[in-house]
Coordinates of C-alpha atoms and ligand atoms in Angstrom, one line a residue:
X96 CA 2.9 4.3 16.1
X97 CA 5.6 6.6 14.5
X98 CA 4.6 8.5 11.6
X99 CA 4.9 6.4 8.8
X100 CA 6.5 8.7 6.3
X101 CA 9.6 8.8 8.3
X102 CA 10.4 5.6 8.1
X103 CA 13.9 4.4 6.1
X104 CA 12.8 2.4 2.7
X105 CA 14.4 -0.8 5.0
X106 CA 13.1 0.3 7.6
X107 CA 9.5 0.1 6.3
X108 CA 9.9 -3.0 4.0
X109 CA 10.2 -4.7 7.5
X110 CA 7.6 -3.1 8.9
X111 CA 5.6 -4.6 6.1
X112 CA 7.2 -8.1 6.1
X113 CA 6.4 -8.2 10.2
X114 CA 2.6 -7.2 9.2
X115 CA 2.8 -4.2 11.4
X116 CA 1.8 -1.9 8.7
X117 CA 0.2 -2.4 4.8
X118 CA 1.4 -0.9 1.9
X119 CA -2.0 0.7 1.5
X120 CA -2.0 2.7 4.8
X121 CA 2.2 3.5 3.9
X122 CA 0.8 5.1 0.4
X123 CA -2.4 6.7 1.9
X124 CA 0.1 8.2 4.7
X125 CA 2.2 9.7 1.6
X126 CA -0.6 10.7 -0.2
X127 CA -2.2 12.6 2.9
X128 CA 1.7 13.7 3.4
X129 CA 1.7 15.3 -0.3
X130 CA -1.6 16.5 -0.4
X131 CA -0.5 19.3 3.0
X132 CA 3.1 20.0 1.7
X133 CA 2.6 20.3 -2.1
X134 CA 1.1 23.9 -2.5
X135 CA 4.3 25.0 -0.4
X136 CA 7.2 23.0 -1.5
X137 CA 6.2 22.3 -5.4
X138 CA 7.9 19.2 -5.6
X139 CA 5.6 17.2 -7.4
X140 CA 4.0 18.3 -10.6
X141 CA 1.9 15.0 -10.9
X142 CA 0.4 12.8 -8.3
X143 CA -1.0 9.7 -9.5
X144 CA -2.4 8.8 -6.5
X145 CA -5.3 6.5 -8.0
X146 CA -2.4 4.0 -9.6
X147 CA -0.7 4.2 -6.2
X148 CA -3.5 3.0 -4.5
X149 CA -4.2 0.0 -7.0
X150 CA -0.5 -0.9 -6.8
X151 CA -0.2 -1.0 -3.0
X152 CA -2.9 -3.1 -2.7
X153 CA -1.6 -5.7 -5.7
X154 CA 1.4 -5.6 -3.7
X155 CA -0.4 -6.5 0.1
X156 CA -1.7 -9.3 -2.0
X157 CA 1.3 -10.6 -3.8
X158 CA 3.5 -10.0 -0.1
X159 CA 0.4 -12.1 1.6
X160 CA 0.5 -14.6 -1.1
X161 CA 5.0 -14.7 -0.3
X162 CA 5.5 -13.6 -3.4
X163 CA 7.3 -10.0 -2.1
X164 CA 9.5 -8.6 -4.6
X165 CA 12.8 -6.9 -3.4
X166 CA 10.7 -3.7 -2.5
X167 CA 7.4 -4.5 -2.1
X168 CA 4.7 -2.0 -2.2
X169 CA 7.8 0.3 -1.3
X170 CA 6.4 4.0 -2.7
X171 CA 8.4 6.4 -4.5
X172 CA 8.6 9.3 -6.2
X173 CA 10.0 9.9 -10.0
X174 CA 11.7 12.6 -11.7
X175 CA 10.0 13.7 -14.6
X176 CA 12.6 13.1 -16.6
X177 CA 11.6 9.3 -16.7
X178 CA 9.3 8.5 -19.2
X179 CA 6.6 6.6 -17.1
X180 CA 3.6 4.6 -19.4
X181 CA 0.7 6.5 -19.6
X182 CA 1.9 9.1 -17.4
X183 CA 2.9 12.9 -18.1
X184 CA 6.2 13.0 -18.8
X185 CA 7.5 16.8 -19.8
X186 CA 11.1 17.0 -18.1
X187 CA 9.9 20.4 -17.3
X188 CA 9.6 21.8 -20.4
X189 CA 6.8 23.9 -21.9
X190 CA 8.2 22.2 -25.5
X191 CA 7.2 18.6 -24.2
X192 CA 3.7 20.2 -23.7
X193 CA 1.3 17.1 -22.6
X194 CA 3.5 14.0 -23.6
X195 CA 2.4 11.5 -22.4
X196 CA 4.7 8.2 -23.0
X197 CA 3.4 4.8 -24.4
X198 CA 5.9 3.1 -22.7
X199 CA 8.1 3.0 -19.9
X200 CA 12.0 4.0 -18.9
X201 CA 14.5 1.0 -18.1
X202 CA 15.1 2.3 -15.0
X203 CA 11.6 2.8 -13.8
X204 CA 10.5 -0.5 -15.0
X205 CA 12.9 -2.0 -13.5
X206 CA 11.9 -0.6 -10.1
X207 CA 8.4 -1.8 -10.9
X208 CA 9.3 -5.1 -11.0
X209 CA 10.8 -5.5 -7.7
X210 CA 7.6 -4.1 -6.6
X211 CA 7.8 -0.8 -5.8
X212 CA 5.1 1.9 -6.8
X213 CA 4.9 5.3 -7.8
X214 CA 3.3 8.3 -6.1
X215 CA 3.9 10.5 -8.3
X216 CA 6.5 12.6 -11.1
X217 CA 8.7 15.1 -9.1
X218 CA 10.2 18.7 -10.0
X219 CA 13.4 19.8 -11.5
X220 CA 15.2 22.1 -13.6
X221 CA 14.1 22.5 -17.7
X222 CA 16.0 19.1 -19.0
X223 CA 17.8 18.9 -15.7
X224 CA 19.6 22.2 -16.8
X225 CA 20.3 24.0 -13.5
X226 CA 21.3 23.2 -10.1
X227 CA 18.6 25.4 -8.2
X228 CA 15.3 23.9 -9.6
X229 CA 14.7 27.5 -11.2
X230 CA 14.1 26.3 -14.6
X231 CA 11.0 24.6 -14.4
X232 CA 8.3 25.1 -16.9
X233 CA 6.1 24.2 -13.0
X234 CA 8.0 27.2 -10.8
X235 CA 10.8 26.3 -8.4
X236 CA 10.8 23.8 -6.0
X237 CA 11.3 25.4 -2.8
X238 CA 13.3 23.5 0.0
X239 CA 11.6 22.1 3.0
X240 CA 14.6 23.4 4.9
X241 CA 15.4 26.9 6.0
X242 CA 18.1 29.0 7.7
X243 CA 17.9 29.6 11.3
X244 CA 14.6 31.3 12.1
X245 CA 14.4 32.9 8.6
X246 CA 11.4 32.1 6.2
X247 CA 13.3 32.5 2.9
X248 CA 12.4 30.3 0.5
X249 CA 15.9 28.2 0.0
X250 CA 16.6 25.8 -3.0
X251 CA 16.8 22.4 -3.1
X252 CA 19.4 22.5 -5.3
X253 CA 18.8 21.1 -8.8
X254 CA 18.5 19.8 -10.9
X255 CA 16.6 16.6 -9.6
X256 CA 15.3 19.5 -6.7
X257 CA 11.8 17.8 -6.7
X258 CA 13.3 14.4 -5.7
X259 CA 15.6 15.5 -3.2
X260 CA 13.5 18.0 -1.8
X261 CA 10.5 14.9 -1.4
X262 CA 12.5 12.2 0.3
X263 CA 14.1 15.1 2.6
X264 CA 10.4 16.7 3.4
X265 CA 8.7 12.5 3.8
X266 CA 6.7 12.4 0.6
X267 CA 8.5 9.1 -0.5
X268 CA 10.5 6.3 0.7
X269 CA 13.4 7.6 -1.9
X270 CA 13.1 8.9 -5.8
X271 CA 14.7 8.7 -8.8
X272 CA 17.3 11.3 -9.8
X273 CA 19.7 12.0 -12.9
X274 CA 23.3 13.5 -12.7
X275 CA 25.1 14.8 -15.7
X276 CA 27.0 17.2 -13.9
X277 CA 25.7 16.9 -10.4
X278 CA 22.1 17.0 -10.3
X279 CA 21.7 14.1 -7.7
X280 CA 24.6 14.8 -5.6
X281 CA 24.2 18.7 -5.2
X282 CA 20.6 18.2 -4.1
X283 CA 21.7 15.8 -2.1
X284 CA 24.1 17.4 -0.2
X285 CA 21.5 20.6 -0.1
X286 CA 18.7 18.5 1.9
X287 CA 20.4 16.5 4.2
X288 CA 19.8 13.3 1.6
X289 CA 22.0 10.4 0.2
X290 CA 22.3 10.6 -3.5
X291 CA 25.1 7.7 -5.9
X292 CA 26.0 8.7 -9.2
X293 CA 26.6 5.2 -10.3
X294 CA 29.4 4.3 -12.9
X295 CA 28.5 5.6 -16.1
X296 CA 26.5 2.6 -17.8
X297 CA 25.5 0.9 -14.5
X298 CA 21.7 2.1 -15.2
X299 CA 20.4 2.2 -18.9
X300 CA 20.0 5.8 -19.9
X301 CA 16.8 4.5 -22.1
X302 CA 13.3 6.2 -21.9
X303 CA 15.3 8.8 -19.9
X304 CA 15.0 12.5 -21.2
X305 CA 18.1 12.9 -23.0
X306 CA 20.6 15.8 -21.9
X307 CA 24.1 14.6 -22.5
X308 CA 24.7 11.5 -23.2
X309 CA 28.0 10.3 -22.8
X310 CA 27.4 12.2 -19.4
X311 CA 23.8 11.2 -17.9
X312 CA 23.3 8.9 -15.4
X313 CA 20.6 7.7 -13.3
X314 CA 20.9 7.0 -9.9
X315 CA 18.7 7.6 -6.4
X316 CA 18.2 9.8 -3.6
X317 CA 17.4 8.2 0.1
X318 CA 16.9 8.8 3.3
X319 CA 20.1 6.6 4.1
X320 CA 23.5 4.9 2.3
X321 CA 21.6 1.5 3.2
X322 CA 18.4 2.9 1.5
X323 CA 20.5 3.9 -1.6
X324 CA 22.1 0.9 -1.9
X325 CA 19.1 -0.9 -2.1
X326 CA 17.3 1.5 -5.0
X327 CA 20.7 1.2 -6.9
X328 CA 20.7 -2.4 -6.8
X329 CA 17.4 -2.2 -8.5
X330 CA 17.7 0.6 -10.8
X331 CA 20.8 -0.8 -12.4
X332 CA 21.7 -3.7 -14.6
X333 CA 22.5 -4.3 -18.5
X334 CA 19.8 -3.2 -20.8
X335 CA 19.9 -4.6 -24.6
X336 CA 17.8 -1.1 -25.4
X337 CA 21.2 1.3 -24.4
X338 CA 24.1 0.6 -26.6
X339 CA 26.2 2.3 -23.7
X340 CA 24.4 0.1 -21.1
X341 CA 27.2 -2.2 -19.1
X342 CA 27.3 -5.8 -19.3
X343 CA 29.2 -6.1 -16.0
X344 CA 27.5 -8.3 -13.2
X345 CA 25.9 -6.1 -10.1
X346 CA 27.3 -6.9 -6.8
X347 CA 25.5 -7.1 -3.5
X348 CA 25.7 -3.0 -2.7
X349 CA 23.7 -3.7 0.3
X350 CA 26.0 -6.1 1.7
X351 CA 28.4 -3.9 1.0
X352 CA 27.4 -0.8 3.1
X353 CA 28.0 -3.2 6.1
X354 CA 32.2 -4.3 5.5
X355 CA 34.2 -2.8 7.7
X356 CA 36.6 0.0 5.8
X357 CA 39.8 -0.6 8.1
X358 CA 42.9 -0.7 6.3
X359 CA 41.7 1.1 3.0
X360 CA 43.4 3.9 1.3
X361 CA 41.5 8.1 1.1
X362 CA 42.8 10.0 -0.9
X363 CA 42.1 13.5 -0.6
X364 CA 43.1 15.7 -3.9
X365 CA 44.8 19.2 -2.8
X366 CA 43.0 20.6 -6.2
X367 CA 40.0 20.3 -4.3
X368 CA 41.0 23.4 -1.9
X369 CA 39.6 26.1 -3.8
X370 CA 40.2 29.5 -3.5
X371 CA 37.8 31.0 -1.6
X372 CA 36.2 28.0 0.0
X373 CA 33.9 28.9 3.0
X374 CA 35.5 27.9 6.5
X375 CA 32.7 25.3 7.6
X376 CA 32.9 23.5 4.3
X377 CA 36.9 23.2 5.1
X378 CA 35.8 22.4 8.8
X379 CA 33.1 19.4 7.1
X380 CA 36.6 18.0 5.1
X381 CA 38.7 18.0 7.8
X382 CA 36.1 16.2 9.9
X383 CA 35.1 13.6 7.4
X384 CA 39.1 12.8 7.1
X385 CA 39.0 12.1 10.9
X386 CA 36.2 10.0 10.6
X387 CA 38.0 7.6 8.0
X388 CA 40.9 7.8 10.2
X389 CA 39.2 6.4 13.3
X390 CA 37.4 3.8 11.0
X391 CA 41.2 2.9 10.3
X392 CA 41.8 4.1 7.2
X393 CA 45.0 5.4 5.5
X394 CA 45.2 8.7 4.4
X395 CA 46.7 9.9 1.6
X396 CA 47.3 13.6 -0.3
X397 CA 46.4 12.9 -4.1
X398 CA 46.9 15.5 -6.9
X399 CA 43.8 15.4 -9.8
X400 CA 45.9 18.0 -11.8
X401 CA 43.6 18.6 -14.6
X402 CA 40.6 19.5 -12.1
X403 CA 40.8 23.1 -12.8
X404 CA 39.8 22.5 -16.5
X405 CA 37.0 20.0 -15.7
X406 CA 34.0 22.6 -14.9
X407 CA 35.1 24.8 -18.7
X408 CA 35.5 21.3 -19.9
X409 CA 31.6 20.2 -19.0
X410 CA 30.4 23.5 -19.8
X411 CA 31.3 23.0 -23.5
X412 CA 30.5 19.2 -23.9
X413 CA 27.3 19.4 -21.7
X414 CA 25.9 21.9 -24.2
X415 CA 27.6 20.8 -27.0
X416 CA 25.4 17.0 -26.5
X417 CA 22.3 18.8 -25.4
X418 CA 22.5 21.2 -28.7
X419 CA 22.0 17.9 -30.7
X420 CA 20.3 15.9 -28.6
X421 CA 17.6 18.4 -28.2
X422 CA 17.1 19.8 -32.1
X423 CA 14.5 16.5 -32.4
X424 CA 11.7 19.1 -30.3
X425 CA 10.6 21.0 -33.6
X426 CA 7.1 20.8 -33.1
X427 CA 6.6 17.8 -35.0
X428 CA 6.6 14.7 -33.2
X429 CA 6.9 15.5 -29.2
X430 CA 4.3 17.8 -26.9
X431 CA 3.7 21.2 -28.1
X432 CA 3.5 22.8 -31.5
X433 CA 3.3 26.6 -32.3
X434 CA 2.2 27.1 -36.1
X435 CA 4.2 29.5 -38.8
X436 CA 3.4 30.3 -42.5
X437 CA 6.1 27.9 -43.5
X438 CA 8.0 24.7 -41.8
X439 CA 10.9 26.6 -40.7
X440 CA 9.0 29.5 -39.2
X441 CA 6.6 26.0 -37.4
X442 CA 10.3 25.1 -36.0
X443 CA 11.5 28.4 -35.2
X444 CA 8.3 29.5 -33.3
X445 CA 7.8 26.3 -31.7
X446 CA 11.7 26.2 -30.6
X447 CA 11.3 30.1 -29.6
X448 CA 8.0 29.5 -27.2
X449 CA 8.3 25.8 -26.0
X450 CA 12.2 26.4 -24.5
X451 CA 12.7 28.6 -21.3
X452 CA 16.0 31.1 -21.8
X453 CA 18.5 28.7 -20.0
X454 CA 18.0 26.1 -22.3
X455 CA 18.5 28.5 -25.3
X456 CA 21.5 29.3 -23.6
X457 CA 22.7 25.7 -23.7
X458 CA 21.4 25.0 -27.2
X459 CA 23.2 28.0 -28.4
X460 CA 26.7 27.5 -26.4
X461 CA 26.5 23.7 -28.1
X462 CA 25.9 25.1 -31.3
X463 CA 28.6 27.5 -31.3
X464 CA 31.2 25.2 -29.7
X465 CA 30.6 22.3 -32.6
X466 CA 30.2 24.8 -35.5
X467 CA 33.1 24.6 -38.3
X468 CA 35.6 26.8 -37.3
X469 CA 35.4 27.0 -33.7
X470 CA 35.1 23.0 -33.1
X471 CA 38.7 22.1 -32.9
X472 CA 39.0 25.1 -30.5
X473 CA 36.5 24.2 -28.2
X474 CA 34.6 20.9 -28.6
X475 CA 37.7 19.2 -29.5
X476 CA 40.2 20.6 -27.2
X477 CA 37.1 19.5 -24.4
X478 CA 37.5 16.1 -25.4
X479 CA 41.4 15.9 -24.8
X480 CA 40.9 17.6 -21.3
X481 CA 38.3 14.5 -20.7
X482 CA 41.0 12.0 -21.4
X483 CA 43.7 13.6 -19.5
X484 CA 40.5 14.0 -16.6
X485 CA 40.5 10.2 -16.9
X486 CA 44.4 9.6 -16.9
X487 CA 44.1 11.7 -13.5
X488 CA 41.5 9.3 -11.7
X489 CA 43.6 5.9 -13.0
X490 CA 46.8 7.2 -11.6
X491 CA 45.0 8.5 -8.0
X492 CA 43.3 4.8 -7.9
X493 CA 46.6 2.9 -8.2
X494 CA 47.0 4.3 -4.9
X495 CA 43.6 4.8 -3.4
X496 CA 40.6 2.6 -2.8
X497 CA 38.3 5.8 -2.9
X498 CA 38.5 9.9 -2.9
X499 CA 37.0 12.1 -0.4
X500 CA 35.6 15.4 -1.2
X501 CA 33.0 18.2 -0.2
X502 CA 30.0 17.7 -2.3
X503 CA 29.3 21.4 -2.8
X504 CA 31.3 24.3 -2.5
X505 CA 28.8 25.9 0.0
X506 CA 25.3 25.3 1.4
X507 CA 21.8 25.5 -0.2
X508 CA 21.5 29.5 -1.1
X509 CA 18.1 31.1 -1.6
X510 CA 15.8 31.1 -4.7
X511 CA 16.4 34.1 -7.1
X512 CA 20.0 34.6 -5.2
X513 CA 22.0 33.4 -8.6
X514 CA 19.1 33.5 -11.2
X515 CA 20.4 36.0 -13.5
X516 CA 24.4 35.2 -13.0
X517 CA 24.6 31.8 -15.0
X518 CA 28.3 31.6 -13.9
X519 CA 28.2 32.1 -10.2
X520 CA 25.4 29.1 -10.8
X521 CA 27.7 26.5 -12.9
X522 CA 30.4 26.7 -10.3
X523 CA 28.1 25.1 -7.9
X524 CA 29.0 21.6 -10.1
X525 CA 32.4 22.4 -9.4
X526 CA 33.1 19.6 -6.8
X527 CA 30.9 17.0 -8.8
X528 CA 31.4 17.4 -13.0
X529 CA 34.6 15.7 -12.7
X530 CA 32.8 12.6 -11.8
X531 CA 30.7 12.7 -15.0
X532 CA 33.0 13.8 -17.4
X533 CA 35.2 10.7 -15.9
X534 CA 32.5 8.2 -15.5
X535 CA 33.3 6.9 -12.2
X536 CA 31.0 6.6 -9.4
X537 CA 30.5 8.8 -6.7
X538 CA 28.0 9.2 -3.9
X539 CA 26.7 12.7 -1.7
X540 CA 26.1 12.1 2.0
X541 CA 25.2 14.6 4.9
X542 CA 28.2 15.1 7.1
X543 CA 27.0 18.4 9.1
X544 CA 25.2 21.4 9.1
X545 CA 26.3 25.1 9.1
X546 CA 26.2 27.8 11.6
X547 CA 22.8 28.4 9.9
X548 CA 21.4 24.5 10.9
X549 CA 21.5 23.7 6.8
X550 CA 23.1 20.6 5.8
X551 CA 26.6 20.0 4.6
X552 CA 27.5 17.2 2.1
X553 CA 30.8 14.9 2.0
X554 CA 31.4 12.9 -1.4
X555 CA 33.2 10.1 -2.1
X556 CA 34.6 9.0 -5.5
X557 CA 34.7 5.6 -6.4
X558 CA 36.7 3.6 -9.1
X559 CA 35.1 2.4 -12.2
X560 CA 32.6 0.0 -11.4
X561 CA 33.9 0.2 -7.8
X562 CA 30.2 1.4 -6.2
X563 CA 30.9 -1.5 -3.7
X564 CA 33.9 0.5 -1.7
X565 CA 32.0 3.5 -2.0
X566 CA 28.9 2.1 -0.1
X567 CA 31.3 0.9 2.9
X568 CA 33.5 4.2 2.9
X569 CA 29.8 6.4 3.2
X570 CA 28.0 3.8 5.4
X571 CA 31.1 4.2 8.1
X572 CA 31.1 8.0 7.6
X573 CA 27.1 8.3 7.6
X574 CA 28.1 6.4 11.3
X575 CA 30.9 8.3 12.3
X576 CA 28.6 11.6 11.6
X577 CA 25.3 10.3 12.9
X578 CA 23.4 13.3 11.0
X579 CA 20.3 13.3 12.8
X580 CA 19.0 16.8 11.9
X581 CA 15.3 17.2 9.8
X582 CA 13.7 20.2 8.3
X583 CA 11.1 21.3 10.9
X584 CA 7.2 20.6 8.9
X585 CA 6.5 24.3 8.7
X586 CA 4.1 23.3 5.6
X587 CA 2.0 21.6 7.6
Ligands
LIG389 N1 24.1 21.9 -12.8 C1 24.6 21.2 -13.9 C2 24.0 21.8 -15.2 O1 23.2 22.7 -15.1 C3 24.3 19.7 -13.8 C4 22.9 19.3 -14.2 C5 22.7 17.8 -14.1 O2 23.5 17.1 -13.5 N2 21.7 17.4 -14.8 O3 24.4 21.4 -16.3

């Protein structure tokens, strides 16, 4: 029999259904997988293998008693950003200490009750601040793939590098991920993974670390479009608990990664030509157009003319949200506490120890931006960017069905290449913040890999709401470019 852990999440939900495998051997098979690659890749930083076990067995008995949920006994991994009942959740952070939530995130529980089960909480940057996985309180993640015959440790990319870095090495069907800027879709497009950003709204943002809120979104990482697809369908949905949380119906999204895309409308925005832009990621572009072209699509040259202002613009409201968001860690209430004589010297020496240096950073960039004086300047002038940002993607989708892009402006890079340059690090996001800062959809697939063997990512931006068209533009390209190529299992 094939290895388990290499099966597609369809792929093995109908192994299950045709009894040619339990979900007890699937999650011992992960578990034995995790257990070998761990210690080398870092991806988990909890395994709660003893709950797995009990819940793949509840679920061989509810599939044998025909009561299968959507994803039966379907194990996953979860970023530790998700508050999980009963379960460490830190988002990295030495501040959050040993929290360890009474109850359990929206998203999660929603995954839950279509059956799936968790193996474990997986890696990422400090409060999903980063885009190499460098931030961790836990270490980096480092990337089951590496460059030609090299053995530098690469990044997964961040900041949801523990999820991406999982599904790409086999230690879970698929995983949960979080994008505020890019953090599924850049760790996506690192590993050779499919990663949506849904709509902003599509999944409730509650029991979910907060970062910035008017910008976070929750969304998977798969081994296929079909397998994200699936994940989204149940990850998303209107929650009463998130006052941001959309009301809107879901569609089929599985359905939809099999309608044929002839006849739509790409349209590919000349901002997107940076200066500077490597060759092969130019090369990846031109061959994803061709690939919409023979599906039968039209294409069309778009202008997003605000795109140059979109990475400044995030980098001031991104911190500006988490600079308020974050001031309720004070030693008081959440994970760790660091005593002073006084309450303001508890706050200030809990704050000082329980952050790492890029979340200072953040904290004080936010504080800065919103203080009296400098907010109309910057946090104000941000926000009229975002609606002009949003007056660019209406006007391009009265003539487009959907937007084609590179994901990333070059391939994974290794750990400790851009640690101590935080710029050269935020213009990684430069492809994906627009996205965010926008709220429409948008999805990472692998397209190709460079001279090197990494992977390359394409992305495609959806409408508002729109995930639908997104699913059959990336299931045709995922077909055109029948990316075949896996990380070799040097860990093993
Ligand atoms: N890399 C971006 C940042 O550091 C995005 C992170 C994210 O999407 N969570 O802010």
């Amino acid at each position: 029999m094939t290895d388990l852990t290499s099966l597609t999440l369809a792929a093995a939900l109908d192994g299950m259904e045709k009894k040619q495998f339990s979900s007890a051997e699937l999650t011992d098979a992960f578990l034995k997988a995790i257990d070998q690659a761990n210690p080398k890749l870092n991806a988990y930083v909890v395994v709660t293998a003893d709950k797995a076990r009990a819940a793949a067995n509840a679920s061989d008995a509810k599939r044998a008693s025909g009561k299968a949920g959507a994803l039966e006994g379907a194990p996953l991994g979860i970023k530790d950003l998700f508050c999980t009942e009963g379960v460490r959740a830190t988002a990295a952070s030495n501040i959050l200490g040993e929290f360890t939530p009474t109850y359990e995130s929206t998203v999660t529980a929603n995954l839950w009750r279509d059956g799936a089960l968790m193996l474990g909480k997986l890696n990422m940057d400090e409060f999903a601040m980063g885009s190499s996985n460098e931030t961790s309180r836990f270490g980096p993640v480092v990337s089951p793939w590496r460059r030609g015959n090299s053995d530098a440790s690469l990044t997964p990319g961040g900041s949801s590098g523990g999820s991406a870095a999982a599904v790409a090495a086999d230690l879970c069907l698929g995983a949960t991920a979080t994008d505020t800027g890019g953090s599924i879709r850049q760790p996506a497009a690192f590993t050779g993974t499919v990663g949506i950003k849904p709509t902003y709204g599509r999944c409730s943002r509650w029991g979910i670390v907060a970062f910035a809120s008017s910008l976070d979104q929750a969304g998977p990482i798969a081994k296929s479009v079909e397998d994200a697809a699936m994940l989204l369908q149940s990850m998303a949905g209107h929650d009463a608990k998130d006052s941001t949380s959309l009301p809107n119906a879901l569609p089929n999204f599985r359905a939809a990664t099999t309608k044929s895309i002839k006849g739509m409308t790409i349209g590919i925005p000349k901002e997107y030509r940076v200066d500077g832009m490597p060759e092969e990621i130019e090369k990846l572009w031109a061959q994803g157009i061709a690939w919409a072209k023979d599906a039968g699509c039209t294409i069309k040259d778009i202008s997003l003319p605000h795109t140059k202002y979109a990475l400044p613009t995030y980098y001031i409201v991104a911190p500006a949200e988490a600079s308020s968001n974050l001031a309720r860690y004070d030693g008081m209430r959440y994970g760790a506490r660091v005593g002073g004589k006084d309450l303001n010297s508890t706050y200030e020496a809990t704050r000082a120890s329980g952050f790492g240096r890029e979340v200072q950073r953040r904290i004080m960039i936010g504080t800065y931006v919103l203080s009296a004086g400098y907010y109309d300047a910057y946090y104000l002038r941000a926000q009229k960017v975002r609606a002009r940002l949003n007056e660019d993607m209406t006007n391009a989708f009265a003539q487009v069905d959907a937007i084609l892009t590179p994901a990333t402006p070059s391939a994974a890079f290794a750990l400790g290449e851009k640690g101590d340059d935080p710029v050269a690090m935020y213009l990684n996001d430069i492809f994906t913040v627009t996205a965010n800062l926008t709220g429409n959809p948008a999805l990472a697939l692998p397209a190709a890999t460079d001279a090197n063997g990494l992977p390359l990512g394409l992305q495609v931006i959806g409408k508002a709401l729109d995930e639908e068209t997104i699913f059959s533009v990336s299931a045709a390209l995922e077909k055109a470019a029948s990316f075949r190529a896996k990380p070799a299992k040097w860990w093993v």
